Coordinates of C-alpha atoms and ligand atoms in Angstrom, one line a residue:
X1 CA 57.2 -51.6 -0.7
X2 CA 59.2 -54.4 -2.3
X3 CA 58.3 -57.0 -4.9
X4 CA 57.2 -60.5 -3.8
X5 CA 57.1 -63.5 -6.0
X6 CA 54.1 -65.8 -5.9
X7 CA 54.4 -69.4 -7.0
X8 CA 51.8 -70.4 -9.6
X9 CA 51.1 -73.1 -12.2
X10 CA 50.1 -72.7 -15.9
X11 CA 46.4 -72.7 -16.9
X12 CA 45.4 -74.4 -20.1
X13 CA 44.0 -72.4 -22.9
X14 CA 45.4 -68.9 -22.2
X15 CA 45.8 -68.4 -25.9
X16 CA 45.0 -64.9 -27.2
X17 CA 42.4 -65.2 -30.0
X18 CA 41.5 -62.8 -32.8
X19 CA 41.5 -60.1 -30.3
X20 CA 43.0 -61.0 -26.9
X21 CA 42.0 -63.6 -24.3
X22 CA 38.3 -63.9 -23.8
X23 CA 36.7 -66.2 -21.2
X24 CA 33.9 -66.3 -18.8
X25 CA 34.3 -64.0 -15.8
X26 CA 34.3 -67.1 -13.5
X27 CA 37.4 -68.3 -15.4
X28 CA 39.2 -65.1 -14.8
X29 CA 38.1 -65.1 -11.2
X30 CA 40.1 -68.3 -10.4
X31 CA 43.0 -67.8 -8.1
X32 CA 46.0 -66.7 -10.1
X33 CA 44.3 -66.9 -13.5
X34 CA 44.3 -63.2 -14.2
X35 CA 47.7 -62.7 -12.6
X36 CA 49.2 -65.4 -14.7
X37 CA 48.0 -63.9 -18.0
X38 CA 49.0 -60.3 -17.1
X39 CA 52.5 -61.6 -15.9
X40 CA 52.8 -63.3 -19.3
X41 CA 51.9 -60.1 -21.1
X42 CA 54.6 -58.3 -19.1
X43 CA 57.1 -61.1 -20.0
X44 CA 56.3 -60.7 -23.7
X45 CA 56.5 -56.9 -24.0
X46 CA 59.1 -56.2 -26.7
X47 CA 62.0 -54.5 -24.8
X48 CA 60.7 -55.8 -21.5
X49 CA 58.3 -54.5 -18.9
X50 CA 61.0 -52.8 -16.8
X51 CA 61.0 -49.1 -17.2
X52 CA 57.9 -49.2 -19.5
X53 CA 54.9 -46.9 -19.6
X54 CA 51.6 -48.6 -20.1
X55 CA 48.1 -47.4 -20.8
X56 CA 45.4 -49.3 -18.9
X57 CA 41.6 -49.1 -19.4
X58 CA 38.6 -50.9 -20.8
X59 CA 34.9 -51.0 -21.5
X60 CA 34.1 -51.0 -17.8
X61 CA 32.5 -54.4 -17.8
X62 CA 32.1 -56.5 -14.7
X63 CA 35.5 -57.5 -13.2
X64 CA 37.3 -54.5 -14.8
X65 CA 37.9 -52.8 -11.4
X66 CA 39.6 -55.8 -9.6
X67 CA 41.5 -56.5 -12.8
X68 CA 42.9 -53.0 -12.8
X69 CA 44.0 -53.3 -9.2
X70 CA 45.8 -56.6 -10.0
X71 CA 47.5 -55.0 -13.0
X72 CA 48.8 -52.2 -10.7
X73 CA 50.3 -54.7 -8.3
X74 CA 51.9 -56.8 -11.1
X75 CA 53.2 -53.7 -13.0
X76 CA 54.9 -52.5 -9.8
X77 CA 56.2 -56.0 -9.2
X78 CA 57.8 -56.0 -12.7
X79 CA 59.4 -52.6 -12.5
X80 CA 57.0 -50.8 -14.9
X81 CA 57.7 -47.1 -14.6
X82 CA 54.3 -45.6 -15.2
X83 CA 50.7 -46.6 -15.7
X84 CA 48.3 -44.2 -17.5
X85 CA 44.8 -45.3 -16.4
X86 CA 41.4 -44.1 -17.7
X87 CA 39.2 -42.7 -14.9
X88 CA 37.4 -45.6 -13.2
X89 CA 39.3 -47.9 -15.5
X90 CA 37.3 -46.7 -18.5
X91 CA 38.8 -46.1 -21.9
X92 CA 37.2 -47.1 -25.2
X93 CA 39.4 -49.3 -27.4
X94 CA 39.9 -46.4 -29.9
X95 CA 40.7 -44.0 -27.1
X96 CA 43.2 -46.5 -25.7
X97 CA 44.9 -46.7 -29.0
X98 CA 45.0 -43.0 -29.3
X99 CA 46.4 -42.5 -25.8
X100 CA 49.2 -45.0 -26.4
X101 CA 50.2 -43.0 -29.5
X102 CA 49.7 -39.6 -27.9
X103 CA 51.7 -40.3 -24.8
X104 CA 54.3 -42.4 -26.6
X105 CA 53.6 -45.3 -24.3
X106 CA 55.3 -48.7 -24.5
X107 CA 51.9 -50.3 -25.0
X108 CA 48.6 -50.8 -23.3
X109 CA 46.5 -53.4 -21.5
X110 CA 42.9 -53.3 -22.6
X111 CA 40.2 -54.8 -20.5
X112 CA 37.4 -55.8 -22.8
X113 CA 35.6 -58.7 -24.4
X114 CA 34.3 -56.2 -27.0
X115 CA 30.8 -57.0 -28.1
X116 CA 30.5 -60.1 -26.0
X117 CA 27.9 -59.8 -23.1
X118 CA 29.2 -58.7 -19.7
X119 CA 28.3 -59.4 -16.1
X120 CA 29.2 -62.1 -13.5
X121 CA 27.9 -64.9 -15.7
X122 CA 29.2 -63.5 -19.0
X123 CA 32.6 -62.6 -20.5
X124 CA 35.7 -60.7 -19.6
X125 CA 38.8 -60.2 -21.7
X126 CA 42.3 -58.9 -21.7
X127 CA 44.4 -57.8 -24.7
X128 CA 47.7 -56.2 -25.2
X129 CA 48.4 -53.4 -27.6
X130 CA 51.9 -52.4 -28.7
X131 CA 53.7 -49.1 -29.1
X132 CA 52.0 -48.1 -32.4
X133 CA 48.6 -48.3 -30.5
X134 CA 47.5 -51.4 -32.3
X135 CA 46.7 -55.0 -31.2
X136 CA 49.9 -57.0 -30.6
X137 CA 51.1 -58.8 -33.7
X138 CA 51.2 -62.6 -33.7
X139 CA 54.9 -62.6 -32.7
X140 CA 53.9 -61.0 -29.4
X141 CA 50.7 -62.9 -28.9
X142 CA 52.6 -66.2 -29.6
X143 CA 55.2 -65.1 -27.0
X144 CA 52.4 -64.5 -24.5
X145 CA 50.9 -67.9 -25.2
X146 CA 54.3 -69.7 -24.9
X147 CA 54.9 -67.9 -21.6
X148 CA 51.4 -69.0 -20.2
X149 CA 52.4 -72.7 -20.8
X150 CA 55.5 -72.6 -18.6
X151 CA 54.8 -69.8 -16.0
X152 CA 55.9 -70.8 -12.5
X153 CA 55.7 -67.5 -10.6
X154 CA 54.6 -63.9 -10.9
X155 CA 55.8 -60.8 -9.2
X156 CA 53.7 -58.3 -7.3
X157 CA 54.0 -55.4 -4.9
X158 CA 51.4 -55.5 -2.1
X159 CA 49.5 -52.4 -1.2
X160 CA 46.1 -50.8 -0.8
X161 CA 43.8 -50.4 -3.8
X162 CA 44.4 -47.2 -5.8
X163 CA 41.6 -44.7 -6.1
X164 CA 40.7 -44.8 -9.8
X165 CA 37.8 -42.3 -9.5
X166 CA 39.7 -39.0 -9.3
X167 CA 41.8 -37.6 -12.1
X168 CA 45.4 -36.9 -11.1
X169 CA 48.8 -38.3 -10.3
X170 CA 49.6 -40.8 -7.6
X171 CA 52.1 -43.5 -6.9
X172 CA 52.2 -47.1 -5.8
X173 CA 55.7 -47.6 -4.4
X174 CA 58.1 -46.8 -7.2
X175 CA 55.3 -47.0 -9.8
X176 CA 53.9 -43.7 -11.0
X177 CA 50.2 -43.7 -11.8
X178 CA 48.2 -41.1 -13.7
X179 CA 44.5 -41.3 -13.8
X180 CA 43.3 -39.4 -16.9
X181 CA 39.9 -38.2 -18.3
X182 CA 38.6 -41.0 -20.4
X183 CA 37.0 -38.8 -23.1
X184 CA 38.8 -35.5 -23.5
X185 CA 41.9 -36.4 -25.6
X186 CA 39.9 -38.6 -27.9
X187 CA 37.2 -36.0 -28.7
X188 CA 39.9 -33.4 -29.2
X189 CA 41.6 -35.7 -31.7
X190 CA 38.4 -36.2 -33.7
X191 CA 37.9 -32.4 -33.8
X192 CA 41.3 -32.2 -35.6
X193 CA 40.3 -35.0 -38.1
X194 CA 36.9 -33.8 -39.0
X195 CA 35.3 -30.4 -39.7
X196 CA 33.0 -30.1 -36.6
X197 CA 31.6 -26.8 -37.7
X198 CA 30.4 -28.3 -41.0
X199 CA 28.7 -31.1 -39.2
X200 CA 27.2 -28.8 -36.5
X201 CA 25.7 -26.4 -39.2
X202 CA 24.4 -29.3 -41.2
X203 CA 22.7 -30.9 -38.2
X204 CA 21.1 -27.6 -37.3
X205 CA 19.1 -27.8 -40.5
X206 CA 17.0 -30.5 -38.9
X207 CA 18.8 -33.7 -40.0
X208 CA 17.8 -35.9 -37.1
X209 CA 20.3 -38.3 -35.4
X210 CA 20.0 -41.1 -32.9
X211 CA 23.1 -42.8 -31.5
X212 CA 22.8 -46.0 -29.4
X213 CA 25.8 -46.9 -27.2
X214 CA 24.0 -50.2 -26.2
X215 CA 25.1 -49.5 -22.6
X216 CA 28.7 -49.7 -23.6
X217 CA 31.7 -47.5 -23.1
X218 CA 30.9 -45.0 -25.9
X219 CA 28.0 -43.3 -24.0
X220 CA 30.2 -40.5 -22.5
X221 CA 32.1 -40.1 -25.7
X222 CA 28.9 -39.8 -27.7
X223 CA 27.3 -37.3 -25.4
X224 CA 30.5 -35.2 -25.6
X225 CA 30.3 -35.3 -29.4
X226 CA 26.7 -35.2 -30.3
X227 CA 25.3 -33.1 -27.4
X228 CA 28.2 -30.9 -26.4
X229 CA 30.0 -30.4 -29.7
X230 CA 27.3 -30.9 -32.4
X231 CA 24.6 -29.1 -30.4
X232 CA 22.0 -31.9 -30.5
X233 CA 19.5 -32.5 -27.8
X234 CA 19.8 -35.4 -25.3
X235 CA 17.3 -37.3 -27.4
X236 CA 20.0 -37.8 -30.0
X237 CA 21.7 -40.4 -27.7
X238 CA 20.2 -43.5 -26.1
X239 CA 21.5 -46.3 -23.8
X240 CA 24.4 -44.0 -23.1
X241 CA 25.1 -44.7 -19.4
X242 CA 27.8 -47.5 -19.4
X243 CA 26.8 -50.5 -17.3
X244 CA 28.9 -53.4 -16.1
X245 CA 26.5 -55.9 -17.8
X246 CA 25.5 -53.7 -20.7
X247 CA 22.0 -53.5 -19.3
X248 CA 21.8 -57.3 -19.6
X249 CA 22.0 -57.0 -23.4
X250 CA 24.4 -58.0 -26.1
X251 CA 26.5 -54.9 -26.9
X252 CA 26.9 -55.7 -30.6
X253 CA 25.7 -53.2 -33.2
X254 CA 23.9 -55.2 -35.7
X255 CA 20.3 -55.6 -36.9
X256 CA 19.6 -58.3 -34.3
X257 CA 21.1 -56.8 -31.1
X258 CA 20.5 -53.1 -31.9
X259 CA 16.9 -53.7 -32.7
X260 CA 15.5 -51.0 -30.5
X261 CA 17.5 -48.4 -32.5
X262 CA 16.4 -49.9 -35.8
X263 CA 12.8 -49.6 -34.7
X264 CA 13.2 -46.1 -33.4
X265 CA 14.8 -44.9 -36.7
X266 CA 11.9 -46.4 -38.7
X267 CA 9.0 -45.4 -36.3
X268 CA 10.2 -42.0 -35.5
X269 CA 11.5 -41.3 -39.0
X270 CA 15.0 -40.4 -37.8
X271 CA 17.3 -39.4 -40.7
X272 CA 20.4 -41.1 -39.3
X273 CA 20.9 -43.9 -36.8
X274 CA 24.2 -45.3 -35.5
X275 CA 25.4 -47.7 -32.8
X276 CA 28.6 -48.9 -31.3
X277 CA 29.7 -52.0 -29.4
X278 CA 30.8 -52.6 -25.8
X279 CA 34.3 -51.2 -26.2
X280 CA 33.5 -48.7 -29.0
X281 CA 35.5 -50.0 -31.9
X282 CA 32.5 -51.3 -34.0
X283 CA 29.8 -49.3 -35.6
X284 CA 26.5 -49.7 -37.4
X285 CA 25.1 -47.0 -39.7
X286 CA 21.4 -46.7 -40.6
X287 CA 19.2 -44.3 -42.4
X288 CA 15.5 -44.3 -42.7
X289 CA 14.7 -47.3 -44.8
X290 CA 18.4 -48.0 -45.3
X291 CA 20.9 -50.3 -43.6
X292 CA 24.5 -49.6 -44.6
X293 CA 26.3 -52.9 -44.9
X294 CA 29.8 -52.5 -43.3
X295 CA 31.5 -53.6 -46.5
X296 CA 29.7 -50.9 -48.4
X297 CA 30.3 -48.4 -45.5
X298 CA 34.1 -48.6 -45.8
X299 CA 33.9 -48.4 -49.6
X300 CA 31.7 -45.3 -49.4
X301 CA 33.9 -43.6 -46.8
X302 CA 36.9 -44.3 -48.9
X303 CA 35.2 -42.8 -52.0
X304 CA 34.2 -39.6 -50.2
X305 CA 37.2 -39.2 -47.9
X306 CA 39.3 -36.7 -49.8
X307 CA 36.5 -34.3 -50.3
X308 CA 34.6 -34.7 -47.0
X309 CA 37.2 -35.3 -44.3
X310 CA 39.9 -32.8 -43.7
X311 CA 42.3 -35.4 -42.4
X312 CA 42.5 -37.0 -45.9
X313 CA 42.8 -33.7 -47.8
X314 CA 46.5 -34.5 -48.5
X315 CA 45.5 -37.8 -50.2
X316 CA 44.8 -41.4 -49.5
X317 CA 47.7 -43.8 -49.1
X318 CA 46.0 -47.1 -49.9
X319 CA 42.9 -49.0 -48.8
X320 CA 42.4 -52.5 -47.3
X321 CA 39.8 -55.0 -46.1
X322 CA 39.8 -58.3 -44.3
X323 CA 39.5 -61.3 -46.6
X324 CA 35.8 -62.1 -45.9
X325 CA 34.8 -58.5 -46.4
X326 CA 33.1 -57.8 -49.8
X327 CA 35.1 -56.4 -52.7
X328 CA 33.2 -53.1 -52.8
X329 CA 36.2 -51.2 -51.5
X330 CA 38.4 -52.8 -54.2
X331 CA 36.3 -51.1 -56.9
X332 CA 36.8 -47.8 -55.3
X333 CA 40.5 -48.4 -55.1
X334 CA 40.6 -49.3 -58.8
X335 CA 38.6 -46.3 -59.9
X336 CA 40.6 -43.9 -57.8
X337 CA 44.0 -45.4 -58.3
X338 CA 44.6 -46.4 -54.7
X339 CA 46.6 -49.5 -53.7
X340 CA 44.3 -52.1 -52.0
X341 CA 45.2 -55.0 -49.7
X342 CA 43.4 -58.1 -48.6
X343 CA 44.4 -59.2 -45.1
X344 CA 43.2 -62.0 -42.7
X345 CA 40.4 -61.3 -40.3
X346 CA 41.5 -59.2 -37.3
X347 CA 42.5 -55.6 -37.0
X348 CA 46.1 -56.4 -36.1
X349 CA 46.9 -57.2 -39.7
X350 CA 46.3 -53.6 -40.8
X351 CA 48.9 -52.1 -38.5
X352 CA 52.1 -52.8 -40.4
X353 CA 50.6 -51.3 -43.6
X354 CA 49.6 -48.2 -41.8
X355 CA 53.0 -47.8 -40.1
X356 CA 54.6 -48.1 -43.5
X357 CA 52.4 -45.3 -44.9
X358 CA 50.6 -47.6 -47.4
X359 CA 47.2 -47.7 -45.8
X360 CA 44.8 -44.8 -44.9
X361 CA 41.3 -46.4 -44.7
X362 CA 40.2 -50.0 -44.1
X363 CA 37.4 -52.1 -42.8
X364 CA 36.0 -55.5 -41.9
X365 CA 32.5 -56.8 -42.7
X366 CA 32.1 -57.3 -38.9
X367 CA 31.1 -53.7 -38.4
X368 CA 34.7 -52.5 -38.1
X369 CA 35.8 -49.4 -39.9
X370 CA 38.8 -47.1 -39.4
X371 CA 41.8 -45.3 -40.6
X372 CA 45.4 -44.7 -39.8
X373 CA 44.5 -42.0 -37.3
X374 CA 44.9 -44.7 -34.7
X375 CA 45.6 -48.5 -34.9
X376 CA 42.2 -49.9 -33.9
X377 CA 38.9 -49.8 -35.7
X378 CA 36.9 -46.8 -34.4
X379 CA 33.1 -46.8 -34.1
X380 CA 32.6 -43.1 -33.4
X381 CA 35.1 -42.2 -36.1
X382 CA 33.0 -44.1 -38.6
X383 CA 29.8 -42.4 -37.4
X384 CA 31.4 -38.9 -37.6
X385 CA 32.8 -39.9 -41.1
X386 CA 29.3 -40.6 -42.2
X387 CA 28.0 -37.4 -40.8
X388 CA 30.8 -35.6 -42.7
X389 CA 29.8 -37.3 -45.9
X390 CA 26.1 -36.5 -45.4
X391 CA 27.0 -32.8 -44.6
X392 CA 29.1 -32.6 -47.7
X393 CA 26.5 -34.3 -49.9
X394 CA 23.8 -32.0 -48.6
X395 CA 25.8 -29.0 -49.4
X396 CA 26.1 -30.2 -53.0
X397 CA 22.5 -31.4 -53.1
X398 CA 20.2 -30.5 -50.2
X399 CA 17.9 -33.3 -49.0
X400 CA 20.4 -36.2 -49.7
X401 CA 19.6 -39.1 -47.4
X402 CA 21.6 -42.1 -46.3
X403 CA 19.6 -44.2 -48.9
X404 CA 20.5 -41.7 -51.6
X405 CA 24.2 -42.0 -50.8
X406 CA 24.0 -45.7 -51.0
X407 CA 22.1 -45.7 -54.3
X408 CA 24.5 -43.2 -55.8
X409 CA 27.4 -45.5 -54.8
X410 CA 25.7 -48.6 -56.4
X411 CA 25.0 -46.6 -59.6
X412 CA 28.6 -45.7 -59.8
X413 CA 30.3 -48.9 -58.8
X414 CA 27.7 -51.7 -59.0
X415 CA 26.5 -53.5 -55.8
X416 CA 28.2 -56.2 -53.8
X417 CA 25.5 -58.2 -52.0
X418 CA 27.0 -59.5 -48.8
X419 CA 25.8 -61.4 -45.8
X420 CA 27.2 -63.4 -42.9
X421 CA 25.6 -66.3 -41.2
X422 CA 26.8 -67.1 -37.7
X423 CA 26.3 -70.4 -36.0
X424 CA 27.1 -69.6 -32.4
X425 CA 28.3 -72.0 -29.7
X426 CA 28.0 -75.2 -31.8
X427 CA 29.9 -78.2 -30.5
X428 CA 33.7 -77.9 -31.1
X429 CA 33.9 -81.4 -32.6
X430 CA 31.1 -80.9 -35.1
X431 CA 32.5 -77.6 -36.2
X432 CA 36.0 -79.0 -36.6
X433 CA 34.7 -82.0 -38.6
X434 CA 32.8 -79.7 -40.9
X435 CA 35.7 -77.4 -41.4
X436 CA 38.0 -80.4 -42.1
X437 CA 35.5 -81.6 -44.7
X438 CA 35.3 -78.2 -46.4
X439 CA 39.0 -77.9 -46.3
X440 CA 39.5 -81.2 -48.0
X441 CA 37.0 -80.2 -50.6
X442 CA 38.2 -76.7 -51.3
X443 CA 41.8 -77.7 -51.6
X444 CA 41.2 -80.6 -53.9
X445 CA 42.1 -80.1 -57.6
X446 CA 38.8 -81.7 -58.8
X447 CA 36.9 -79.0 -57.0
X448 CA 38.1 -76.3 -59.5
X449 CA 35.8 -76.3 -62.5
X450 CA 33.0 -78.2 -60.7
X451 CA 29.4 -77.0 -61.0
X452 CA 27.1 -76.3 -58.1
X453 CA 23.7 -75.0 -59.1
X454 CA 24.4 -72.1 -61.4
X455 CA 27.9 -71.6 -60.0
X456 CA 31.1 -73.0 -61.5
X457 CA 34.2 -73.0 -59.2
X458 CA 37.0 -70.8 -60.5
X459 CA 39.3 -70.6 -57.5
X460 CA 39.3 -72.1 -54.0
X461 CA 41.6 -72.7 -51.1
X462 CA 42.6 -71.8 -47.5
X463 CA 43.6 -68.2 -47.3
X464 CA 47.2 -67.5 -46.5
X465 CA 48.7 -64.0 -46.1
X466 CA 52.2 -62.8 -46.4
X467 CA 52.6 -59.4 -44.7
X468 CA 54.2 -57.2 -47.4
X469 CA 56.0 -55.2 -44.8
X470 CA 57.7 -57.8 -42.5
X471 CA 57.2 -60.9 -44.6
X472 CA 55.5 -62.8 -41.8
X473 CA 53.1 -65.5 -43.0
X474 CA 49.7 -66.3 -41.5
X475 CA 48.2 -69.5 -42.7
X476 CA 44.7 -71.2 -42.4
X477 CA 42.9 -67.9 -42.4
X478 CA 39.6 -69.0 -43.9
X479 CA 38.3 -71.4 -46.6
X480 CA 37.1 -69.6 -49.7
X481 CA 35.6 -70.6 -53.1
X482 CA 35.2 -68.0 -55.8
X483 CA 32.9 -68.8 -58.7
X484 CA 33.1 -67.9 -62.4
X485 CA 30.6 -65.0 -62.0
X486 CA 32.7 -63.5 -59.2
X487 CA 30.4 -64.7 -56.4
X488 CA 32.2 -66.0 -53.4
X489 CA 31.6 -68.1 -50.2
X490 CA 33.9 -68.2 -47.2
X491 CA 33.9 -70.4 -44.1
X492 CA 36.0 -69.8 -41.0
X493 CA 35.8 -70.5 -37.3
X494 CA 35.5 -67.5 -35.0
X495 CA 38.6 -66.7 -32.9
X496 CA 36.7 -64.6 -30.3
X497 CA 34.2 -66.9 -28.8
X498 CA 34.6 -67.9 -25.1
X499 CA 33.0 -71.3 -25.3
X500 CA 32.2 -73.9 -27.9
X501 CA 32.8 -73.0 -31.5
X502 CA 31.2 -70.4 -33.8
X503 CA 31.1 -71.0 -37.5
X504 CA 30.9 -68.1 -39.8
X505 CA 29.7 -68.4 -43.4
X506 CA 30.2 -65.3 -45.6
X507 CA 28.5 -65.0 -49.0
X508 CA 29.0 -62.3 -51.6
X509 CA 27.6 -61.7 -55.1
X510 CA 28.3 -58.7 -57.4
X511 CA 25.8 -57.1 -59.7
X512 CA 25.8 -54.3 -62.1
X513 CA 22.2 -54.7 -63.0
X514 CA 20.5 -51.5 -61.7
X515 CA 17.2 -53.3 -61.4
X516 CA 18.7 -55.4 -58.6
X517 CA 20.1 -52.5 -56.5
X518 CA 17.0 -52.3 -54.4
X519 CA 16.7 -56.0 -53.9
X520 CA 16.5 -57.6 -50.4
X521 CA 20.0 -59.0 -49.6
X522 CA 18.7 -62.4 -48.5
X523 CA 16.7 -62.8 -51.6
X524 CA 19.6 -61.8 -53.8
X525 CA 21.9 -64.3 -52.1
X526 CA 19.5 -67.2 -51.6
X527 CA 20.9 -69.6 -54.3
X528 CA 24.4 -69.0 -53.2
X529 CA 23.7 -69.6 -49.5
X530 CA 21.9 -72.9 -50.5
X531 CA 25.0 -74.0 -52.4
X532 CA 27.3 -73.1 -49.4
X533 CA 25.1 -75.1 -47.0
X534 CA 25.1 -78.1 -49.4
X535 CA 28.8 -78.1 -50.0
X536 CA 29.6 -77.9 -46.3
X537 CA 26.9 -80.3 -45.0
X538 CA 26.6 -77.8 -42.2
X539 CA 23.3 -79.1 -40.8
X540 CA 24.6 -82.7 -40.6
X541 CA 27.8 -81.6 -38.7
X542 CA 26.2 -79.1 -36.4
X543 CA 22.6 -80.1 -36.1
X544 CA 21.7 -76.5 -36.9
X545 CA 19.0 -75.8 -39.5
X546 CA 19.3 -72.0 -39.1
X547 CA 22.0 -69.5 -38.1
X548 CA 22.0 -67.8 -34.7
X549 CA 22.6 -64.4 -36.3
X550 CA 22.4 -63.1 -39.8
X551 CA 24.1 -59.9 -40.7
Ligands
LIG601 C1 35.4 -61.2 -35.0 C2 35.3 -60.6 -36.4 C3 36.5 -59.9 -36.8 C4 37.0 -58.9 -35.8 C5 37.0 -59.5 -34.4 C6 37.3 -58.5 -33.3 O1 36.4 -62.1 -35.0 O2 34.9 -61.5 -37.3 O3 36.4 -59.3 -38.1 O4 38.2 -58.4 -36.1 O5 35.8 -60.1 -34.1 O6 36.3 -57.5 -33.3 P1 36.1 -63.7 -35.1 O7 35.2 -64.0 -34.0 O8 35.4 -63.9 -36.4 O9 37.4 -64.4 -35.0
LIG602 ZN1 34.7 -54.2 -30.0

């Protein structure tokens, strides 16, 4: 079996976004499209593809299987030494990150479009993770993109499809292939991080749980955890058989797309509800009558970590959040004396801080929560972290609910009301014109000190980040305006959509008035949202009078 080069031409738009390349399946299905992009990943691997060991797996969405076979042929054609592949091509994103680290691999190719719908008419995605297990930094994604603009050939070795369904070692010419159990290493790792006995004993007291995998990759992981390790019945998990099109749904854990879970928790009076997205890196946490905003979730986990999670017993080395995420975690950092960082949107910006030992726990408002145990956000980790907190809280005070944990947090730190409005698939021109207009306004000197309703602008601009570890600079990461009372609005364009443009508007308001802690978020934020919509002229530019999704 020897390598053969195939002539090809560049495709436009193979630019990795916030989290890899995401396009419609039909785009990836074009002749050479997938091969080109994978070849460009191989070209951009720091240290080269030759002799490397790569982890390969994904959320199992439609087109994953042919993509894995293509990767095998390209890896062989480029002299890769070994591929470690999840059984049937399945690995959750957190499990991939863990496996890269555990096996000291060169990196990994992750086949996922995360929370985007799957199926022949929906999305597919490919992303590259580096040696530390985290998403490739911009230096690498830029190199991939540059390569996609000039590619003229790719190298493959021809051969029969490899059987992905049975665990074990095989080879494809010179290339070694190991098919591994998708779940075992990851669950074993979580058992070292958390006190599984504490959780199991607590759940045995009748604290009821429902986890919804939304037909995504976490089903088998959740069953291994909740049913096999924590001793719960099958009714503790729902939608836990992964499907190539996520049961026709939208595998995004929020109040809109995980509605059936939200309803089940309320109707059946379940104590704790949780969901994860297609590839398992996002999470949503609910209690009866209580939705835990992700910005609060990470702050609460950070506040409890040292006493509730054995992994952090040795101490916390810093916290972080993405820029649009609310400042709730900053207050925990201040009170507990931890360093705290504000980075651009996207998990890749946390990796350097973790590698440098300056970041233990971090999160994004977009239902992403995690720690330095791996280099991706981790949905099930967050769920088990919450169960650890509840188990610990119930030891101290039996009967403590999710709502009680939330209220106790507000009583201690005040409450950051937070909401995000998404305007999905608006016209790219309209979105760009709106952002240009906001950018001109927010960066003009007259804007500072101007009054809008009850709010006076204190600070505004386009967020730019200098990585404290390697000094790299990321500009244009979101337009923000902070008002005198600490309230804040942020506008940015999504970097993960596969067609058109998605505008995200983030609003945040802080209160220390206990009478407001129970207030409805949308009511609490109404005036601020109106100001944001006025300042941006959003409806004029996009024709949208209401957002597609509110979280
Ligand atoms: C979105 C989220 C962001 C997250 C990313 C990947 O990116 O906003 O926080 O890191 O998905 O899950 P966006 O579409 O906003 O660029
Ligand atoms: Zn995801």
